[in-house]
Structure formats: C-alpha cells, structure tokens
Backbone as a ProteinNet text record, in pm:
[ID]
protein_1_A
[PRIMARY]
XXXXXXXXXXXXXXXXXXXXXXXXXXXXXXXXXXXXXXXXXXXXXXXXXXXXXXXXXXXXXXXXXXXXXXXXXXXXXXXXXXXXXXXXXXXXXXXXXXXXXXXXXXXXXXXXXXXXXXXXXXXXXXXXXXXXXXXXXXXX
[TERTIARY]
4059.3	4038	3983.6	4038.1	4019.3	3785.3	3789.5	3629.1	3563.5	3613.9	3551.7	3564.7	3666.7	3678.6	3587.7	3557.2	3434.1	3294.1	3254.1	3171.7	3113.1	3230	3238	3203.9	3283.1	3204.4	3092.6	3104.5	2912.6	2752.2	2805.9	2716.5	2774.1	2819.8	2829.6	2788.6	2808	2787.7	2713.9	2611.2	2557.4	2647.2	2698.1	2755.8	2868	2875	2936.7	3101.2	3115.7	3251.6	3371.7	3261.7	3310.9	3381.2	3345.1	3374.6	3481.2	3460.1	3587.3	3710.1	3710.7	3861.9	3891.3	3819.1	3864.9	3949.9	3845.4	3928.3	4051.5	4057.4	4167.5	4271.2	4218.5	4393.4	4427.6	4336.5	4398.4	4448.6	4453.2	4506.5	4623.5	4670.5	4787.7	4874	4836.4	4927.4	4873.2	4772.8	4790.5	4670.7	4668.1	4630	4439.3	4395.1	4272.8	4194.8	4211.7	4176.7	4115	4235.9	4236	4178.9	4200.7	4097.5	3927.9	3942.8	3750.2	3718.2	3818.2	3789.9	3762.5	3841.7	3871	3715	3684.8	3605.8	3429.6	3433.1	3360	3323.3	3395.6	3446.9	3329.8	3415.6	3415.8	3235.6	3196.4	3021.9	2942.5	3020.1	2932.1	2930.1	2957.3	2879.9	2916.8	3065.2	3145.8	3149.5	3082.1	3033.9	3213.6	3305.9	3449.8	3426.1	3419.8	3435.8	3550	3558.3	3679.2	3597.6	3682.4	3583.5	3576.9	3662.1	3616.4	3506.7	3392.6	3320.3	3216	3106.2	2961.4	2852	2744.6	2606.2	2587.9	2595.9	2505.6	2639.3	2786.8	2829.3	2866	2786.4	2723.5	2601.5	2513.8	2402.6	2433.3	2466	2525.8	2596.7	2677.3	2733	2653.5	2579.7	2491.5	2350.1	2322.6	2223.9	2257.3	2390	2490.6	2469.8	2440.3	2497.2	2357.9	2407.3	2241.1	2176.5	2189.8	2103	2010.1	2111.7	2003.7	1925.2	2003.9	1900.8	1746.9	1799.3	1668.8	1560.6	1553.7	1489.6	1388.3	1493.8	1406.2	1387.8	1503.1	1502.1	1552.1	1453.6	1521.2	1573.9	1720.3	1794.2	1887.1	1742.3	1752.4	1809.5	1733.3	1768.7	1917	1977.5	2133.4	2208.8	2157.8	2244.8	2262	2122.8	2117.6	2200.6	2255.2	2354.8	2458.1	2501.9	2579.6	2757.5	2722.1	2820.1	2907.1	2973.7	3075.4	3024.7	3103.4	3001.5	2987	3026.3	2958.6	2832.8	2780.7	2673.1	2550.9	2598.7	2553.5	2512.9	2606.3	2611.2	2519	2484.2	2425.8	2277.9	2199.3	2114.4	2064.1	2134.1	2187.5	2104.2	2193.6	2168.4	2006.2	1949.5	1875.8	1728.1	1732.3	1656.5	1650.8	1760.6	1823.3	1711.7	1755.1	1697.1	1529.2	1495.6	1322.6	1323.3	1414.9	1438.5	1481.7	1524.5	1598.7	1714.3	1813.9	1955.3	2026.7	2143.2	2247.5	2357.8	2417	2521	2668.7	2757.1	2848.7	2991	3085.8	3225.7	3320	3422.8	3499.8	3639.7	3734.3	3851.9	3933.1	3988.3	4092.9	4207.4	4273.4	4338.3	4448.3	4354.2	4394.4	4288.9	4330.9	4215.6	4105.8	4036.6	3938.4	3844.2	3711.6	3591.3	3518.5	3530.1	3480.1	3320.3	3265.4	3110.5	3041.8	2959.1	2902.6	2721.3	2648	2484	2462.1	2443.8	2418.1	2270.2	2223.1	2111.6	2091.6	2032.8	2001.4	2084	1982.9	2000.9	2144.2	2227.8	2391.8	2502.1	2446	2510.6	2587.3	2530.9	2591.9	2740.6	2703.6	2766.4	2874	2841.7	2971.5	3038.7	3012.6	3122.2	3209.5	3095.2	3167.9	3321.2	3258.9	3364.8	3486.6	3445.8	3572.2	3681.8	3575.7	3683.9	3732.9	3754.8	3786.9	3913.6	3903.5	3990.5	4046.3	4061	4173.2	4115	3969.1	3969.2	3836.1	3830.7	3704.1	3607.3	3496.5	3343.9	3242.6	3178.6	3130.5	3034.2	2898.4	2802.7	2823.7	2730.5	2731.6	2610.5
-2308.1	-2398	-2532.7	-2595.1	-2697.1	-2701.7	-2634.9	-2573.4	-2627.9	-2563.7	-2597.4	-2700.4	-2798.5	-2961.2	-3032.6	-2971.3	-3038.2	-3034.7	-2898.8	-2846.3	-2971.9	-2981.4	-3038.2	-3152.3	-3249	-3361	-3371.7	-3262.4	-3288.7	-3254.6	-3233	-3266	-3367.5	-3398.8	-3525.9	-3657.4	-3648.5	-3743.3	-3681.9	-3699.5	-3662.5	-3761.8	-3842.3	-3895.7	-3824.7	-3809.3	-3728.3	-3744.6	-3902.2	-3930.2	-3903.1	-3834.1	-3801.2	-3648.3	-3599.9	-3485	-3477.5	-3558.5	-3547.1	-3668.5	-3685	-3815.3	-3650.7	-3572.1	-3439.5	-3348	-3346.1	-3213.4	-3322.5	-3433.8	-3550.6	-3494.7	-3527.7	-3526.1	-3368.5	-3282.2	-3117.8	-3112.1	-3136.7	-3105	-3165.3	-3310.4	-3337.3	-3366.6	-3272.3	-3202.6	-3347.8	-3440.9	-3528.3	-3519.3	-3569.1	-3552.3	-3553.2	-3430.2	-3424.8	-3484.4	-3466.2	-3567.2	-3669.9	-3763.3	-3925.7	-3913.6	-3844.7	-3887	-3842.2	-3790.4	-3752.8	-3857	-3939.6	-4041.6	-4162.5	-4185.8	-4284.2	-4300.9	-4163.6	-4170.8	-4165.3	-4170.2	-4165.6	-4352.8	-4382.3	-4507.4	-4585.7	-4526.8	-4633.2	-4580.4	-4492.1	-4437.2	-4495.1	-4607.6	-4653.8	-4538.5	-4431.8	-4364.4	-4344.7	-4420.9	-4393.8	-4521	-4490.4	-4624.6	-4591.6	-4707.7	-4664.1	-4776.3	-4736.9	-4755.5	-4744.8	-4848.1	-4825.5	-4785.4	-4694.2	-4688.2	-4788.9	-4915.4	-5032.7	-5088.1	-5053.9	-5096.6	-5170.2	-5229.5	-5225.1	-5157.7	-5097.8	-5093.1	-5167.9	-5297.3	-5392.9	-5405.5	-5391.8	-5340.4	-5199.7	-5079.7	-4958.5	-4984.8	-5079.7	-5056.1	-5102.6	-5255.1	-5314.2	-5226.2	-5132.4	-5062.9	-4946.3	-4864.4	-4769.9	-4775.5	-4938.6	-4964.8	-4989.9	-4990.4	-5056	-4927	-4796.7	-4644.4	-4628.9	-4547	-4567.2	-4431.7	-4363.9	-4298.3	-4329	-4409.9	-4481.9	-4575.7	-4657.6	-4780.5	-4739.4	-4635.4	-4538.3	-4537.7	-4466.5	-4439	-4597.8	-4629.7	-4788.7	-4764	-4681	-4681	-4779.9	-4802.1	-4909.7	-4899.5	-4940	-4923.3	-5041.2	-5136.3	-5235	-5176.6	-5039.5	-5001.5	-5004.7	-4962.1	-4911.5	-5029.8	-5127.2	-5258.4	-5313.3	-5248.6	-5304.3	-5167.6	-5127	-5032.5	-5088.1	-5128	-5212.8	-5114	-4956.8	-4932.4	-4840.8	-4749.2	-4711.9	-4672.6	-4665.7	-4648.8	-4510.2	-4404.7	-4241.8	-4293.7	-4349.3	-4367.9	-4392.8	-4524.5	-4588.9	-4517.5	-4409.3	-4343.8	-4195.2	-4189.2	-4039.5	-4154.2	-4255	-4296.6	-4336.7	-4386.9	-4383.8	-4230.2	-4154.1	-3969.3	-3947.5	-4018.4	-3961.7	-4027.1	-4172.4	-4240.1	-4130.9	-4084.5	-4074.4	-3945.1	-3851.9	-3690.9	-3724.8	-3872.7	-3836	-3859.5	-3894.9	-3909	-3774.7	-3652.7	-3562.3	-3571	-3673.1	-3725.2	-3683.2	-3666.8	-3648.9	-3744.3	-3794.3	-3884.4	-3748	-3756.7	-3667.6	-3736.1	-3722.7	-3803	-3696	-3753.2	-3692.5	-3713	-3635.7	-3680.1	-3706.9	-3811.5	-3825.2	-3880.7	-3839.1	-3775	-3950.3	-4012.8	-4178	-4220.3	-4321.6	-4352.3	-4413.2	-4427.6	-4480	-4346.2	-4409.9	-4330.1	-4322.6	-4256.8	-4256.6	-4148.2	-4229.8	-4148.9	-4158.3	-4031	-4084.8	-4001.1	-3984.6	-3974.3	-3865.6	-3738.1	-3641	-3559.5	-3506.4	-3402.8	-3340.1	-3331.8	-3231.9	-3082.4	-3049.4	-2876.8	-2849.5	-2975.3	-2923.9	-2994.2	-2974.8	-3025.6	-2844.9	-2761.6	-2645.5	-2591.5	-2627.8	-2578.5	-2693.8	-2805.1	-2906.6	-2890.4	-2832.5	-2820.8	-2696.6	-2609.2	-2464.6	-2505.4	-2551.3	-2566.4	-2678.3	-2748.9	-2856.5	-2768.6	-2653.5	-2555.8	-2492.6	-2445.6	-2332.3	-2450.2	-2586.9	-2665.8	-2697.1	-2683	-2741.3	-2874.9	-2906.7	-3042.2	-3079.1	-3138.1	-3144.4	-3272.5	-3190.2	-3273.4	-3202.5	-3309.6	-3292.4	-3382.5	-3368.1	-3426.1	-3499.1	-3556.8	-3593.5	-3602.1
1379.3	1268.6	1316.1	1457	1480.9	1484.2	1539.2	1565.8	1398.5	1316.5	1153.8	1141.5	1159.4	1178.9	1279.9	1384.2	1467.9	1402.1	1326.4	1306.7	1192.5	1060.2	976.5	1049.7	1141.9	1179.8	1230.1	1286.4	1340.2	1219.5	1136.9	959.8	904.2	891.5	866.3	932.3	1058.4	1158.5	1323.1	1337.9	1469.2	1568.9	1591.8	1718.6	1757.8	1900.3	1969.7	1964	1947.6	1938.1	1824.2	1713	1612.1	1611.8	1724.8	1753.8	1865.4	1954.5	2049.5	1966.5	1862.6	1829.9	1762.2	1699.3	1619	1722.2	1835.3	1914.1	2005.8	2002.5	2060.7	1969.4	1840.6	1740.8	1734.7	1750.2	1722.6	1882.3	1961.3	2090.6	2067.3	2054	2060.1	1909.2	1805.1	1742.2	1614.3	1600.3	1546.9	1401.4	1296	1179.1	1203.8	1222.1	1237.1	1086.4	926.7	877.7	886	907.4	958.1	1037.9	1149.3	1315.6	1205.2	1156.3	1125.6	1016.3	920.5	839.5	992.2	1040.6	1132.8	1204.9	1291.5	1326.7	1258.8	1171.6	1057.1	1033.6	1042.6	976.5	1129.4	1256.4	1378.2	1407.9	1403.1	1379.8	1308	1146	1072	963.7	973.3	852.5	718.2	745.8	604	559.1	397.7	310.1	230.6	253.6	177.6	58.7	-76.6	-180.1	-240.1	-342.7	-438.4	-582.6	-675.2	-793.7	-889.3	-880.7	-963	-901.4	-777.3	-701.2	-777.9	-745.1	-871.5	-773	-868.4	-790.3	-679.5	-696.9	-627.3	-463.2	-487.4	-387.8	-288.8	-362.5	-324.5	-264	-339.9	-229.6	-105.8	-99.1	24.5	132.4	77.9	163.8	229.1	135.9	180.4	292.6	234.8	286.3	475.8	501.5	643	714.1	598.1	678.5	754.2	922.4	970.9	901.6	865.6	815	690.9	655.6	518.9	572.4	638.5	722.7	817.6	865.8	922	847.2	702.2	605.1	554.8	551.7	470.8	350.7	272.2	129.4	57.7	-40.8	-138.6	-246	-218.8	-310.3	-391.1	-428.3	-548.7	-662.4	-720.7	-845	-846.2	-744.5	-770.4	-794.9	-734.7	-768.8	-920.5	-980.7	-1134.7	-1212.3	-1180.2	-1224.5	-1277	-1399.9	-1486.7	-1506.6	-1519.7	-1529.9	-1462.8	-1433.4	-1323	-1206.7	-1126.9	-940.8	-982	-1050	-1029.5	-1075.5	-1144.3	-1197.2	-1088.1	-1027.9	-907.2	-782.3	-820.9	-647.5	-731.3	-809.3	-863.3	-860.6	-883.1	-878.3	-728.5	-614.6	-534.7	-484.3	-477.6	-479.5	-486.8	-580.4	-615.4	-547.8	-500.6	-444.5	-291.9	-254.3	-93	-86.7	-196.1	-195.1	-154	-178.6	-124.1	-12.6	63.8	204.5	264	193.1	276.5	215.2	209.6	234.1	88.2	86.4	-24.6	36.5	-78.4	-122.9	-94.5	-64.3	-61.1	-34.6	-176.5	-199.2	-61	3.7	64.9	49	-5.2	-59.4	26.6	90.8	190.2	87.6	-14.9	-92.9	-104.4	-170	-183.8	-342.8	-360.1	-488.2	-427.8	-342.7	-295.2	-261.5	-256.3	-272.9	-116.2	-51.2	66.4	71.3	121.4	130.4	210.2	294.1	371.1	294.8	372.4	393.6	460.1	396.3	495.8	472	552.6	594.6	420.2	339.4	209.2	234.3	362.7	396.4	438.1	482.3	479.1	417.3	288.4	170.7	121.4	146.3	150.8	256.2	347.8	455.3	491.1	425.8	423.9	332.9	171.1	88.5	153.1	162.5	247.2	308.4	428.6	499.3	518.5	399.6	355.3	272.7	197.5	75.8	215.1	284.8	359.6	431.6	463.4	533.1	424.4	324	187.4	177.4	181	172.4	44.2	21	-78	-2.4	-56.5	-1.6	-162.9	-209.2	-338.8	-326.7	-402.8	-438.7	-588.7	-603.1	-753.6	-835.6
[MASK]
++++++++++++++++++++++++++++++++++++++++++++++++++++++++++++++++++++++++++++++++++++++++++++++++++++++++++++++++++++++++++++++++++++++++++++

C-alpha cells in the first residue's frame, strides 16, 4: 500500500522529497497522509485554502504553485470572481486545462481546501488511487 502512496505523490508532485517523507512515515509506523500533505506543502505545491477564501486570494495562491508559475498563466479572471471559491477554482480549472493542468481538491479530512496543480493525463489515475487509499482527490 505504502507504494500507492508514493505513486500518488509522485502525480501530484515530481520532487523527489515528496516521496521519500512518504516511504519515511510508512517505515516508521507514522501517518503517511500528513507526511504527503506536509510534504506537499514543503515542495510548494499545495495552494491550502479555506472555503470562505475569495478569487483574488486563489489566484495569489495558485499563481505561488510552480507548475502554474511555469506556465505564465493568467489568472486575473479568477480574482474577479465575486462569489464562492468552487466557483473561483472551476474558472481557475479552466484557464489551467489550456496549459495541460487540472485544479484537483484533496481531502485531508479538516474544513479547509487543499489543492494542488496536476498533469491533465493523471487526473485519472490520481482519483483512482486516492479511492483505493480511502482518500478523496476530486476535480471540479
């Protein structure tokens, strides 16, 4: 199982370290989760939202993730997004998709909105294998 948790971090996040804090916490018995939020977090790639958030502090955050920053997408529109962040982050979504990229919520099972920027083509194979870890990973 621990393997599907590496796997999972490594679509989500190409840096290497995201993968050894995973196989760190499954070796010594410790909350692989958290180590893949954690390390998520310490990579840059996780934009953590709250859902009282606004557009204009979704873009700020998205725009920080390097995969978006790579792109050089502009994502003015999302800031003029007046009403709830699903909104924001599905417009958001939709700027990203001409880049390749999908928007994808990850439930680390708190009221906050954690998201990171992943590849289009493993937007499949990340919900896959979040359902198979009891965990949810969803687009919008």
């Amino acid at each position: 199982m621990i393997e599907d948790w590496v796997r999972l971090g490594a679509l989500l996040e190409d840096d290497p370290e995201v993968g050894k804090a995973i196989r760190h916490a499954g070796r010594d018995g410790g909350d692989v989760r958290a180590a893949l939020f954690d390390a998520l977090d310490d990579a840059g790639a996780l934009a953590y939202m709250e859902w009282s958030d606004s557009g204009v502090e979704l873009a700020d955050a998205l725009a920080q993730v390097p995969r978006v920053f790579q792109t050089g997408a502009d994502l003015d529109e999302v800031g003029d997004v007046a009403g709830r962040l699903t909104e924001a982050i599905t417009r958001a979504d939709g700027i990203l998709s001409a880049h390749d990229l999908r928007t994808v919520y990850l439930d680390e099972g708190s009221d906050a909105c954690p998201l990171v920027v992943v590849a289009s083509g493993d937007v499949e194979e990340i919900t896959a294998l979040a359902a198979r870890l009891s965990f949810t990973a969803r687009t919008f």
